[in-house]
Amino acid sequence: MAITRWEPFQGIERWEPFYWEPLREIEDLQRRMNRLFERMFPSGDGGVSALAFIPSVEMEETAEDIRLKLEIPGLESKDLNIEVTEESVAISGERKSETRTEEKGMMRSEFRYGRFERVIPLPAHVQNNKAQAEYKNGILTLTIPKVESEKKKAVKINVA
């Protein structure tokens, strides 16, 4: 006679009162969001351990142009790559870490290092061939003139 393991609940189907088709969609959405965050905030171990370096941006739109200011401290202008299209601005670069060794005591760093890329959609079409950039004290300032058709012109209308 063979000995078999007794599993008294083997024939009972697991009851999951909240598991229905929308829950599968939520789990699928969660997996997609996890993959998105892993791409945005990479870490060396394949997980999400620390935020990647993403520069902060200020945008100002005037009647004549669009001005962008990006906070990118710790880089030199030669380390920046700026591409302007008629509809967006793409800025990329790399903040390289300094290699130091501490013989005594402890070293702690909260600086973020690594490659970054930021694409900023513009609210109007611009003349990308006339864009000007200035990098001073860790602030990148871009001035991009709008195309003539995007400039807001006021027209006086007479009421009869």
mmCIF file with all atom_site columns, C-alpha atoms in Angstrom:
data_model
loop_
_atom_site.group_PDB
_atom_site.id
_atom_site.type_symbol
_atom_site.label_atom_id
_atom_site.label_alt_id
_atom_site.label_comp_id
_atom_site.label_asym_id
_atom_site.label_entity_id
_atom_site.label_seq_id
_atom_site.pdbx_PDB_ins_code
_atom_site.Cartn_x
_atom_site.Cartn_y
_atom_site.Cartn_z
_atom_site.occupancy
_atom_site.B_iso_or_equiv
_atom_site.pdbx_formal_charge
_atom_site.auth_seq_id
_atom_site.auth_comp_id
_atom_site.auth_asym_id
_atom_site.auth_atom_id
_atom_site.pdbx_PDB_model_num
ATOM 1   C CA . MET A 1 1   ? 0.000   0.000  0.000   1.00 0.00 ? 1   MET A CA 1
ATOM 2   C CA . ALA A 1 2   ? 1.370   3.407  -0.991  1.00 0.00 ? 2   ALA A CA 1
ATOM 3   C CA . ILE A 1 3   ? 1.563   6.230  1.484   1.00 0.00 ? 3   ILE A CA 1
ATOM 4   C CA . THR A 1 4   ? 0.187   9.528  0.229   1.00 0.00 ? 4   THR A CA 1
ATOM 5   C CA . ARG A 1 5   ? 0.099   12.918 1.850   1.00 0.00 ? 5   ARG A CA 1
ATOM 6   C CA . TRP A 1 6   ? -3.318  13.895 3.143   1.00 0.00 ? 6   TRP A CA 1
ATOM 7   C CA . GLU A 1 7   ? -4.392  17.362 1.994   1.00 0.00 ? 7   GLU A CA 1
ATOM 8   C CA . PRO A 1 8   ? -7.903  17.937 3.308   1.00 0.00 ? 8   PRO A CA 1
ATOM 9   C CA . PHE A 1 9   ? -8.480  21.188 1.379   1.00 0.00 ? 9   PHE A CA 1
ATOM 10  C CA . GLN A 1 10  ? -7.076  20.008 -1.944  1.00 0.00 ? 10  GLN A CA 1
ATOM 11  C CA . GLY A 1 11  ? -10.466 19.769 -3.649  1.00 0.00 ? 11  GLY A CA 1
ATOM 12  C CA . ILE A 1 12  ? -11.658 23.174 -2.416  1.00 0.00 ? 12  ILE A CA 1
ATOM 13  C CA . GLU A 1 13  ? -11.146 26.040 -4.821  1.00 0.00 ? 13  GLU A CA 1
ATOM 14  C CA . ARG A 1 14  ? -9.529  29.091 -3.275  1.00 0.00 ? 14  ARG A CA 1
ATOM 15  C CA . TRP A 1 15  ? -12.146 31.736 -2.671  1.00 0.00 ? 15  TRP A CA 1
ATOM 16  C CA . GLU A 1 16  ? -10.979 35.223 -3.595  1.00 0.00 ? 16  GLU A CA 1
ATOM 17  C CA . PRO A 1 17  ? -13.965 37.545 -3.260  1.00 0.00 ? 17  PRO A CA 1
ATOM 18  C CA . PHE A 1 18  ? -12.146 40.579 -4.676  1.00 0.00 ? 18  PHE A CA 1
ATOM 19  C CA . TYR A 1 19  ? -10.426 38.845 -7.559  1.00 0.00 ? 19  TYR A CA 1
ATOM 20  C CA . TRP A 1 20  ? -12.264 39.617 -10.729 1.00 0.00 ? 20  TRP A CA 1
ATOM 21  C CA . GLU A 1 21  ? -11.290 40.775 -14.211 1.00 0.00 ? 21  GLU A CA 1
ATOM 22  C CA . PRO A 1 22  ? -10.657 44.463 -13.279 1.00 0.00 ? 22  PRO A CA 1
ATOM 23  C CA . LEU A 1 23  ? -8.144  43.272 -10.691 1.00 0.00 ? 23  LEU A CA 1
ATOM 24  C CA . ARG A 1 24  ? -6.079  41.638 -13.431 1.00 0.00 ? 24  ARG A CA 1
ATOM 25  C CA . GLU A 1 25  ? -6.078  44.965 -15.267 1.00 0.00 ? 25  GLU A CA 1
ATOM 26  C CA . ILE A 1 26  ? -4.904  46.732 -12.113 1.00 0.00 ? 26  ILE A CA 1
ATOM 27  C CA . GLU A 1 27  ? -2.073  44.214 -11.667 1.00 0.00 ? 27  GLU A CA 1
ATOM 28  C CA . ASP A 1 28  ? -1.083  44.712 -15.320 1.00 0.00 ? 28  ASP A CA 1
ATOM 29  C CA . LEU A 1 29  ? -1.076  48.485 -14.786 1.00 0.00 ? 29  LEU A CA 1
ATOM 30  C CA . GLN A 1 30  ? 1.085   48.043 -11.677 1.00 0.00 ? 30  GLN A CA 1
ATOM 31  C CA . ARG A 1 31  ? 3.641   45.975 -13.644 1.00 0.00 ? 31  ARG A CA 1
ATOM 32  C CA . ARG A 1 32  ? 3.752   48.641 -16.347 1.00 0.00 ? 32  ARG A CA 1
ATOM 33  C CA . MET A 1 33  ? 4.224   51.426 -13.774 1.00 0.00 ? 33  MET A CA 1
ATOM 34  C CA . ASN A 1 34  ? 7.040   49.452 -12.115 1.00 0.00 ? 34  ASN A CA 1
ATOM 35  C CA . ARG A 1 35  ? 8.815   49.104 -15.473 1.00 0.00 ? 35  ARG A CA 1
ATOM 36  C CA . LEU A 1 36  ? 8.350   52.842 -16.110 1.00 0.00 ? 36  LEU A CA 1
ATOM 37  C CA . PHE A 1 37  ? 9.873   53.765 -12.749 1.00 0.00 ? 37  PHE A CA 1
ATOM 38  C CA . GLU A 1 38  ? 12.752  51.337 -13.274 1.00 0.00 ? 38  GLU A CA 1
ATOM 39  C CA . ARG A 1 39  ? 13.570  53.121 -16.538 1.00 0.00 ? 39  ARG A CA 1
ATOM 40  C CA . MET A 1 40  ? 13.199  56.602 -15.035 1.00 0.00 ? 40  MET A CA 1
ATOM 41  C CA . PHE A 1 41  ? 15.077  55.896 -11.818 1.00 0.00 ? 41  PHE A CA 1
ATOM 42  C CA . PRO A 1 42  ? 17.609  53.185 -12.584 1.00 0.00 ? 42  PRO A CA 1
ATOM 43  C CA . SER A 1 43  ? 19.842  51.517 -10.038 1.00 0.00 ? 43  SER A CA 1
ATOM 44  C CA . GLY A 1 44  ? 22.740  49.162 -10.400 1.00 0.00 ? 44  GLY A CA 1
ATOM 45  C CA . ASP A 1 45  ? 20.894  46.157 -8.996  1.00 0.00 ? 45  ASP A CA 1
ATOM 46  C CA . GLY A 1 46  ? 17.985  46.358 -11.429 1.00 0.00 ? 46  GLY A CA 1
ATOM 47  C CA . GLY A 1 47  ? 15.602  47.832 -8.864  1.00 0.00 ? 47  GLY A CA 1
ATOM 48  C CA . VAL A 1 48  ? 14.567  51.312 -7.859  1.00 0.00 ? 48  VAL A CA 1
ATOM 49  C CA . SER A 1 49  ? 16.915  52.392 -5.101  1.00 0.00 ? 49  SER A CA 1
ATOM 50  C CA . ALA A 1 50  ? 17.706  56.055 -5.715  1.00 0.00 ? 50  ALA A CA 1
ATOM 51  C CA . LEU A 1 51  ? 16.353  58.843 -7.825  1.00 0.00 ? 51  LEU A CA 1
ATOM 52  C CA . ALA A 1 52  ? 18.268  59.645 -10.972 1.00 0.00 ? 52  ALA A CA 1
ATOM 53  C CA . PHE A 1 53  ? 19.513  63.167 -11.571 1.00 0.00 ? 53  PHE A CA 1
ATOM 54  C CA . ILE A 1 54  ? 16.798  65.200 -13.338 1.00 0.00 ? 54  ILE A CA 1
ATOM 55  C CA . PRO A 1 55  ? 17.369  68.954 -13.715 1.00 0.00 ? 55  PRO A CA 1
ATOM 56  C CA . SER A 1 56  ? 14.649  71.367 -12.575 1.00 0.00 ? 56  SER A CA 1
ATOM 57  C CA . VAL A 1 57  ? 13.186  73.713 -15.197 1.00 0.00 ? 57  VAL A CA 1
ATOM 58  C CA . GLU A 1 58  ? 11.554  77.138 -15.296 1.00 0.00 ? 58  GLU A CA 1
ATOM 59  C CA . MET A 1 59  ? 9.785   78.223 -18.488 1.00 0.00 ? 59  MET A CA 1
ATOM 60  C CA . GLU A 1 60  ? 8.665   81.739 -19.368 1.00 0.00 ? 60  GLU A CA 1
ATOM 61  C CA . GLU A 1 61  ? 6.730   82.590 -22.514 1.00 0.00 ? 61  GLU A CA 1
ATOM 62  C CA . THR A 1 62  ? 6.668   86.148 -23.805 1.00 0.00 ? 62  THR A CA 1
ATOM 63  C CA . ALA A 1 63  ? 5.120   87.545 -26.977 1.00 0.00 ? 63  ALA A CA 1
ATOM 64  C CA . GLU A 1 64  ? 8.464   87.238 -28.782 1.00 0.00 ? 64  GLU A CA 1
ATOM 65  C CA . ASP A 1 65  ? 10.195  84.158 -27.383 1.00 0.00 ? 65  ASP A CA 1
ATOM 66  C CA . ILE A 1 66  ? 10.337  81.283 -24.924 1.00 0.00 ? 66  ILE A CA 1
ATOM 67  C CA . ARG A 1 67  ? 12.938  81.311 -22.153 1.00 0.00 ? 67  ARG A CA 1
ATOM 68  C CA . LEU A 1 68  ? 14.016  78.205 -20.312 1.00 0.00 ? 68  LEU A CA 1
ATOM 69  C CA . LYS A 1 69  ? 16.194  78.031 -17.214 1.00 0.00 ? 69  LYS A CA 1
ATOM 70  C CA . LEU A 1 70  ? 17.574  74.684 -16.108 1.00 0.00 ? 70  LEU A CA 1
ATOM 71  C CA . GLU A 1 71  ? 19.342  74.055 -12.844 1.00 0.00 ? 71  GLU A CA 1
ATOM 72  C CA . ILE A 1 72  ? 22.355  71.878 -13.705 1.00 0.00 ? 72  ILE A CA 1
ATOM 73  C CA . PRO A 1 73  ? 25.077  72.463 -11.100 1.00 0.00 ? 73  PRO A CA 1
ATOM 74  C CA . GLY A 1 74  ? 28.374  70.642 -11.165 1.00 0.00 ? 74  GLY A CA 1
ATOM 75  C CA . LEU A 1 75  ? 28.719  70.336 -14.933 1.00 0.00 ? 75  LEU A CA 1
ATOM 76  C CA . GLU A 1 76  ? 30.711  72.184 -17.522 1.00 0.00 ? 76  GLU A CA 1
ATOM 77  C CA . SER A 1 77  ? 29.156  73.517 -20.721 1.00 0.00 ? 77  SER A CA 1
ATOM 78  C CA . LYS A 1 78  ? 31.110  70.973 -22.776 1.00 0.00 ? 78  LYS A CA 1
ATOM 79  C CA . ASP A 1 79  ? 29.322  68.155 -20.894 1.00 0.00 ? 79  ASP A CA 1
ATOM 80  C CA . LEU A 1 80  ? 25.878  69.323 -22.087 1.00 0.00 ? 80  LEU A CA 1
ATOM 81  C CA . ASN A 1 81  ? 24.115  68.294 -25.276 1.00 0.00 ? 81  ASN A CA 1
ATOM 82  C CA . ILE A 1 82  ? 21.224  70.583 -26.296 1.00 0.00 ? 82  ILE A CA 1
ATOM 83  C CA . GLU A 1 83  ? 18.928  69.869 -29.234 1.00 0.00 ? 83  GLU A CA 1
ATOM 84  C CA . VAL A 1 84  ? 16.101  72.245 -30.143 1.00 0.00 ? 84  VAL A CA 1
ATOM 85  C CA . THR A 1 85  ? 13.307  71.307 -32.529 1.00 0.00 ? 85  THR A CA 1
ATOM 86  C CA . GLU A 1 86  ? 10.345  73.439 -33.500 1.00 0.00 ? 86  GLU A CA 1
ATOM 87  C CA . GLU A 1 87  ? 8.249   71.794 -30.781 1.00 0.00 ? 87  GLU A CA 1
ATOM 88  C CA . SER A 1 88  ? 10.607  70.691 -27.994 1.00 0.00 ? 88  SER A CA 1
ATOM 89  C CA . VAL A 1 89  ? 13.996  71.010 -26.320 1.00 0.00 ? 89  VAL A CA 1
ATOM 90  C CA . ALA A 1 90  ? 16.092  67.955 -25.407 1.00 0.00 ? 90  ALA A CA 1
ATOM 91  C CA . ILE A 1 91  ? 18.930  68.387 -22.929 1.00 0.00 ? 91  ILE A CA 1
ATOM 92  C CA . SER A 1 92  ? 21.248  65.571 -21.928 1.00 0.00 ? 92  SER A CA 1
ATOM 93  C CA . GLY A 1 93  ? 24.565  65.181 -20.204 1.00 0.00 ? 93  GLY A CA 1
ATOM 94  C CA . GLU A 1 94  ? 26.377  63.316 -17.510 1.00 0.00 ? 94  GLU A CA 1
ATOM 95  C CA . ARG A 1 95  ? 27.411  64.316 -14.032 1.00 0.00 ? 95  ARG A CA 1
ATOM 96  C CA . LYS A 1 96  ? 30.523  62.276 -13.317 1.00 0.00 ? 96  LYS A CA 1
ATOM 97  C CA . SER A 1 97  ? 31.302  61.202 -9.794  1.00 0.00 ? 97  SER A CA 1
ATOM 98  C CA . GLU A 1 98  ? 34.537  62.122 -8.142  1.00 0.00 ? 98  GLU A CA 1
ATOM 99  C CA . THR A 1 99  ? 36.534  59.180 -6.897  1.00 0.00 ? 99  THR A CA 1
ATOM 100 C CA . ARG A 1 100 ? 37.819  59.750 -3.392  1.00 0.00 ? 100 ARG A CA 1
ATOM 101 C CA . THR A 1 101 ? 39.060  57.429 -0.732  1.00 0.00 ? 101 THR A CA 1
ATOM 102 C CA . GLU A 1 102 ? 38.671  58.105 2.931   1.00 0.00 ? 102 GLU A CA 1
ATOM 103 C CA . GLU A 1 103 ? 41.195  56.344 5.105   1.00 0.00 ? 103 GLU A CA 1
ATOM 104 C CA . LYS A 1 104 ? 39.757  57.385 8.437   1.00 0.00 ? 104 LYS A CA 1
ATOM 105 C CA . GLY A 1 105 ? 36.198  58.142 9.353   1.00 0.00 ? 105 GLY A CA 1
ATOM 106 C CA . MET A 1 106 ? 33.126  57.910 7.245   1.00 0.00 ? 106 MET A CA 1
ATOM 107 C CA . MET A 1 107 ? 32.181  59.389 3.895   1.00 0.00 ? 107 MET A CA 1
ATOM 108 C CA . ARG A 1 108 ? 28.575  60.125 2.946   1.00 0.00 ? 108 ARG A CA 1
ATOM 109 C CA . SER A 1 109 ? 27.349  61.601 -0.316  1.00 0.00 ? 109 SER A CA 1
ATOM 110 C CA . GLU A 1 110 ? 23.821  62.669 -1.260  1.00 0.00 ? 110 GLU A CA 1
ATOM 111 C CA . PHE A 1 111 ? 24.826  64.002 -4.663  1.00 0.00 ? 111 PHE A CA 1
ATOM 112 C CA . ARG A 1 112 ? 23.244  62.362 -7.665  1.00 0.00 ? 112 ARG A CA 1
ATOM 113 C CA . TYR A 1 113 ? 25.565  61.254 -10.408 1.00 0.00 ? 113 TYR A CA 1
ATOM 114 C CA . GLY A 1 114 ? 25.056  59.703 -13.770 1.00 0.00 ? 114 GLY A CA 1
ATOM 115 C CA . ARG A 1 115 ? 23.535  60.359 -17.111 1.00 0.00 ? 115 ARG A CA 1
ATOM 116 C CA . PHE A 1 116 ? 20.414  62.478 -17.461 1.00 0.00 ? 116 PHE A CA 1
ATOM 117 C CA . GLU A 1 117 ? 18.093  63.429 -20.278 1.00 0.00 ? 117 GLU A CA 1
ATOM 118 C CA . ARG A 1 118 ? 15.165  65.816 -20.215 1.00 0.00 ? 118 ARG A CA 1
ATOM 119 C CA . VAL A 1 119 ? 12.786  66.562 -23.096 1.00 0.00 ? 119 VAL A CA 1
ATOM 120 C CA . ILE A 1 120 ? 10.657  69.652 -22.610 1.00 0.00 ? 120 ILE A CA 1
ATOM 121 C CA . PRO A 1 121 ? 7.671   70.212 -24.909 1.00 0.00 ? 121 PRO A CA 1
ATOM 122 C CA . LEU A 1 122 ? 7.278   73.848 -25.935 1.00 0.00 ? 122 LEU A CA 1
ATOM 123 C CA . PRO A 1 123 ? 3.936   75.690 -25.839 1.00 0.00 ? 123 PRO A CA 1
ATOM 124 C CA . ALA A 1 124 ? 4.508   77.267 -29.285 1.00 0.00 ? 124 ALA A CA 1
ATOM 125 C CA . HIS A 1 125 ? 6.487   76.627 -32.454 1.00 0.00 ? 125 HIS A CA 1
ATOM 126 C CA . VAL A 1 126 ? 9.937   78.227 -32.355 1.00 0.00 ? 126 VAL A CA 1
ATOM 127 C CA . GLN A 1 127 ? 12.756  79.155 -34.684 1.00 0.00 ? 127 GLN A CA 1
ATOM 128 C CA . ASN A 1 128 ? 15.157  76.456 -33.555 1.00 0.00 ? 128 ASN A CA 1
ATOM 129 C CA . ASN A 1 129 ? 18.009  77.758 -35.737 1.00 0.00 ? 129 ASN A CA 1
ATOM 130 C CA . LYS A 1 130 ? 18.025  81.039 -33.770 1.00 0.00 ? 130 LYS A CA 1
ATOM 131 C CA . ALA A 1 131 ? 18.157  79.562 -30.264 1.00 0.00 ? 131 ALA A CA 1
ATOM 132 C CA . GLN A 1 132 ? 20.745  80.996 -27.885 1.00 0.00 ? 132 GLN A CA 1
ATOM 133 C CA . ALA A 1 133 ? 22.205  79.314 -24.798 1.00 0.00 ? 133 ALA A CA 1
ATOM 134 C CA . GLU A 1 134 ? 24.180  80.592 -21.836 1.00 0.00 ? 134 GLU A CA 1
ATOM 135 C CA . TYR A 1 135 ? 25.574  78.497 -18.985 1.00 0.00 ? 135 TYR A CA 1
ATOM 136 C CA . LYS A 1 136 ? 26.664  80.365 -15.897 1.00 0.00 ? 136 LYS A CA 1
ATOM 137 C CA . ASN A 1 137 ? 26.900  79.381 -12.210 1.00 0.00 ? 137 ASN A CA 1
ATOM 138 C CA . GLY A 1 138 ? 25.135  76.064 -12.787 1.00 0.00 ? 138 GLY A CA 1
ATOM 139 C CA . ILE A 1 139 ? 22.149  77.630 -14.575 1.00 0.00 ? 139 ILE A CA 1
ATOM 140 C CA . LEU A 1 140 ? 21.535  76.953 -18.265 1.00 0.00 ? 140 LEU A CA 1
ATOM 141 C CA . THR A 1 141 ? 19.465  79.704 -19.894 1.00 0.00 ? 141 THR A CA 1
ATOM 142 C CA . LEU A 1 142 ? 17.940  79.125 -23.328 1.00 0.00 ? 142 LEU A CA 1
ATOM 143 C CA . THR A 1 143 ? 16.252  81.879 -25.311 1.00 0.00 ? 143 THR A CA 1
ATOM 144 C CA . ILE A 1 144 ? 14.331  80.630 -28.323 1.00 0.00 ? 144 ILE A CA 1
ATOM 145 C CA . PRO A 1 145 ? 12.401  83.063 -30.563 1.00 0.00 ? 145 PRO A CA 1
ATOM 146 C CA . LYS A 1 146 ? 8.919   82.072 -31.700 1.00 0.00 ? 146 LYS A CA 1
ATOM 147 C CA . VAL A 1 147 ? 8.045   81.705 -35.366 1.00 0.00 ? 147 VAL A CA 1
ATOM 148 C CA . GLU A 1 148 ? 6.303   84.741 -36.809 1.00 0.00 ? 148 GLU A CA 1
ATOM 149 C CA . SER A 1 149 ? 2.886   83.070 -37.008 1.00 0.00 ? 149 SER A CA 1
ATOM 150 C CA . GLU A 1 150 ? 3.008   82.199 -33.265 1.00 0.00 ? 150 GLU A CA 1
ATOM 151 C CA . LYS A 1 151 ? 3.649   85.739 -32.105 1.00 0.00 ? 151 LYS A CA 1
ATOM 152 C CA . LYS A 1 152 ? 0.476   87.206 -30.735 1.00 0.00 ? 152 LYS A CA 1
ATOM 153 C CA . LYS A 1 153 ? -0.498  90.253 -32.691 1.00 0.00 ? 153 LYS A CA 1
ATOM 154 C CA . ALA A 1 154 ? -3.240  92.561 -31.524 1.00 0.00 ? 154 ALA A CA 1
ATOM 155 C CA . VAL A 1 155 ? -5.611  93.792 -34.232 1.00 0.00 ? 155 VAL A CA 1
ATOM 156 C CA . LYS A 1 156 ? -8.008  96.641 -33.599 1.00 0.00 ? 156 LYS A CA 1
ATOM 157 C CA . ILE A 1 157 ? -11.552 95.888 -34.765 1.00 0.00 ? 157 ILE A CA 1
ATOM 158 C CA . ASN A 1 158 ? -14.119 98.614 -35.272 1.00 0.00 ? 158 ASN A CA 1
ATOM 159 C CA . VAL A 1 159 ? -17.647 97.926 -34.080 1.00 0.00 ? 159 VAL A CA 1
ATOM 160 C CA . ALA A 1 160 ? -20.356 99.187 -36.449 1.00 0.00 ? 160 ALA A CA 1
#
